[in-house]
Every structure is written in structure tokens, then in C-alpha cells.
Amino acid sequence: MSIKNRLTKKEKLIQKTMNIDNDLYERIEKLAKRKYDESISRIINACVYELAETENINIYENENELLVKHTIIFRQSALKELERLRKKYRISIYKLVNIAIHNVIDELEEK
């Protein structure tokens, strides 16, 4: 892969406030601070792209789920993918974001 393909093009960023499972958000926050040189929003965008690619839409159950509003900066293309998945699976965008994070958080913590 060439270096040009590894660089991300400038894209419109859109700020959205949504409910995210507090446990998932805290885990992402720890990763952003300790393991990766990335913002929480960038990690969440990466999770969304992974979900869009795999379409691994498995609704998880968390008995202690506590949804907290967080402001996330999404890339426009990530929001388009969320909208596509919302229409296809008839699941709300905030739930898709939580599923996206849930699907990859363990893998991110292991690396």
C-alpha cells in the first residue's frame, strides 16, 4: 500500500450528541489516553467504519447499561454509513454506534 493510500483526505466533520453506554465510553476513553494517540471521536469513527464493512449487527444486552450523552465529532462519510445501516436494519443511529464500539472494543484493548 502506498503512503498516499494511508493518508485520510480532508472531510467535513459533523458534531453530534448521542447516548453511549457509559461502560463502553469509559473503555474507549482509557484506550485514547493510554494506548492510542487518537481522540475518542476518531476511535469511534474507526469502529463505525468497521461496522459498515462487516455489517455485524448483533444487539448486545447489558443489564447495567447506563446511557450518557456525549458529543462526538463524526466524519461525514461515517454518518452516511450509519444512515445506510439505519435504513437497512431499522436500528437507531445511537444504537448502531454502541454496537460498533461493542464489536471492536475487546480487540482494541488486546493489541
C-alpha positions as a LaTeX table, in Angstrom:
\begin{tabular}{lrrr}
\hline
Residue & $x$ (\AA) & $y$ (\AA) & $z$ (\AA) \\
\hline
Met1 & 0.00 & 0.00 & 0.00 \\
Ser2 & 1.37 & 3.39 & $-0.93$ \\
Ile3 & 1.75 & 6.20 & 1.57 \\
Lys4 & $-0.88$ & 8.18 & $-0.36$ \\
Asn5 & $-3.48$ & 5.48 & 0.40 \\
Arg6 & $-2.70$ & 5.63 & 4.11 \\
Leu7 & $-3.43$ & 9.34 & 4.37 \\
Thr8 & $-7.02$ & 10.36 & 5.03 \\
Lys9 & $-8.44$ & 13.10 & 2.89 \\
Lys10 & $-9.89$ & 16.18 & 4.45 \\
Glu11 & $-13.57$ & 15.68 & 5.05 \\
Lys12 & $-16.42$ & 17.61 & 6.59 \\
Leu13 & $-16.74$ & 16.93 & 10.32 \\
Ile14 & $-20.14$ & 16.94 & 11.98 \\
Gln15 & $-20.70$ & 17.22 & 15.72 \\
Lys16 & $-23.47$ & 15.00 & 17.14 \\
Thr17 & $-24.65$ & 14.43 & 20.67 \\
Met18 & $-25.83$ & 10.91 & 21.35 \\
Asn19 & $-26.36$ & 8.37 & 24.08 \\
Ile20 & $-23.45$ & 5.99 & 24.52 \\
Asp21 & $-23.26$ & 3.18 & 27.04 \\
Asn22 & $-21.12$ & 4.61 & 29.84 \\
Asp23 & $-19.07$ & 1.41 & 30.22 \\
Leu24 & $-18.18$ & 1.41 & 26.51 \\
Tyr25 & $-17.33$ & 5.12 & 26.56 \\
Glu26 & $-15.06$ & 4.75 & 29.59 \\
Arg27 & $-13.22$ & 1.88 & 27.91 \\
Ile28 & $-12.72$ & 3.96 & 24.73 \\
Glu29 & $-11.57$ & 6.89 & 26.86 \\
Lys30 & $-8.91$ & 4.74 & 28.56 \\
Leu31 & $-7.69$ & 3.49 & 25.18 \\
Ala32 & $-7.45$ & 7.02 & 23.82 \\
Lys33 & $-5.42$ & 8.19 & 26.82 \\
Arg34 & $-3.14$ & 5.24 & 27.39 \\
Lys35 & $-2.78$ & 3.15 & 24.28 \\
Tyr36 & $-3.53$ & 5.10 & 21.13 \\
Asp37 & $-2.53$ & 8.55 & 20.03 \\
Glu38 & $-6.08$ & 9.22 & 18.83 \\
Ser39 & $-9.11$ & 11.13 & 20.01 \\
Ile40 & $-12.21$ & 9.37 & 21.28 \\
Ser41 & $-14.10$ & 10.60 & 18.21 \\
Arg42 & $-11.52$ & 9.14 & 15.83 \\
Ile43 & $-11.66$ & 5.77 & 17.56 \\
Ile44 & $-15.47$ & 5.79 & 17.38 \\
Asn45 & $-15.32$ & 6.71 & 13.68 \\
Ala46 & $-12.99$ & 3.74 & 13.11 \\
Cys47 & $-15.48$ & 1.50 & 14.91 \\
Val48 & $-18.28$ & 2.79 & 12.65 \\
Tyr49 & $-16.24$ & 2.07 & 9.51 \\
Glu50 & $-15.57$ & $-1.45$ & 10.76 \\
Leu51 & $-19.29$ & $-1.99$ & 11.39 \\
Ala52 & $-20.15$ & $-0.65$ & 7.94 \\
Glu53 & $-17.69$ & $-3.06$ & 6.36 \\
Thr54 & $-18.66$ & $-6.18$ & 8.32 \\
Glu55 & $-22.34$ & $-5.39$ & 8.93 \\
Asn56 & $-22.02$ & $-7.43$ & 12.11 \\
Ile57 & $-25.24$ & $-6.11$ & 13.62 \\
Asn58 & $-25.70$ & $-8.06$ & 16.84 \\
Ile59 & $-27.67$ & $-6.31$ & 19.52 \\
Tyr60 & $-25.96$ & $-6.92$ & 22.82 \\
Glu61 & $-27.59$ & $-6.93$ & 26.22 \\
Asn62 & $-26.09$ & $-5.12$ & 29.17 \\
Glu63 & $-28.18$ & $-5.32$ & 32.33 \\
Asn64 & $-26.30$ & $-2.40$ & 33.85 \\
Glu65 & $-26.47$ & $-0.23$ & 30.74 \\
Leu66 & $-26.26$ & 3.43 & 31.61 \\
Leu67 & $-26.65$ & 5.70 & 28.61 \\
Val68 & $-24.89$ & 9.03 & 28.89 \\
Lys69 & $-24.98$ & 11.84 & 26.34 \\
His70 & $-21.64$ & 12.53 & 24.72 \\
Thr71 & $-20.71$ & 14.85 & 21.88 \\
Ile72 & $-18.85$ & 13.02 & 19.13 \\
Ile73 & $-17.26$ & 14.51 & 16.04 \\
Phe74 & $-18.14$ & 12.27 & 13.10 \\
Arg75 & $-16.65$ & 12.27 & 9.66 \\
Gln76 & $-19.38$ & 12.89 & 7.09 \\
Ser77 & $-18.72$ & 9.51 & 5.44 \\
Ala78 & $-19.15$ & 7.73 & 8.79 \\
Leu79 & $-22.54$ & 9.38 & 9.27 \\
Lys80 & $-23.54$ & 8.33 & 5.75 \\
Glu81 & $-22.63$ & 4.74 & 6.61 \\
Leu82 & $-24.64$ & 4.93 & 9.84 \\
Glu83 & $-27.62$ & 6.29 & 7.92 \\
Arg84 & $-27.32$ & 3.46 & 5.37 \\
Leu85 & $-27.24$ & 0.87 & 8.16 \\
Arg86 & $-30.14$ & 2.57 & 9.95 \\
Lys87 & $-32.31$ & 2.27 & 6.86 \\
Lys88 & $-31.25$ & $-1.30$ & 6.13 \\
Tyr89 & $-31.63$ & $-2.70$ & 9.67 \\
Arg90 & $-34.13$ & $-0.21$ & 11.13 \\
Ile91 & $-31.98$ & 0.41 & 14.18 \\
Ser92 & $-31.38$ & 3.88 & 15.60 \\
Ile93 & $-28.06$ & 5.57 & 14.93 \\
Tyr94 & $-27.13$ & 5.79 & 18.62 \\
Lys95 & $-27.70$ & 2.04 & 18.96 \\
Leu96 & $-25.59$ & 1.37 & 15.86 \\
Val97 & $-22.76$ & 3.42 & 17.36 \\
Asn98 & $-22.95$ & 1.40 & 20.59 \\
Ile99 & $-22.96$ & $-1.85$ & 18.59 \\
Ala100 & $-19.95$ & $-0.63$ & 16.58 \\
Ile101 & $-17.98$ & 0.13 & 19.74 \\
His102 & $-19.05$ & $-3.11$ & 21.41 \\
Asn103 & $-17.98$ & $-5.17$ & 18.40 \\
Val104 & $-14.35$ & $-3.97$ & 18.43 \\
Ile105 & $-13.54$ & $-2.77$ & 21.95 \\
Asp106 & $-12.13$ & $-6.12$ & 23.13 \\
Glu107 & $-9.87$ & $-6.34$ & 20.07 \\
Leu108 & $-8.62$ & $-2.79$ & 20.59 \\
Glu109 & $-7.83$ & $-3.47$ & 24.24 \\
Glu110 & $-5.86$ & $-6.64$ & 23.38 \\
Lys111 & $-3.49$ & $-5.07$ & 20.85 \\
\hline
\end{tabular}
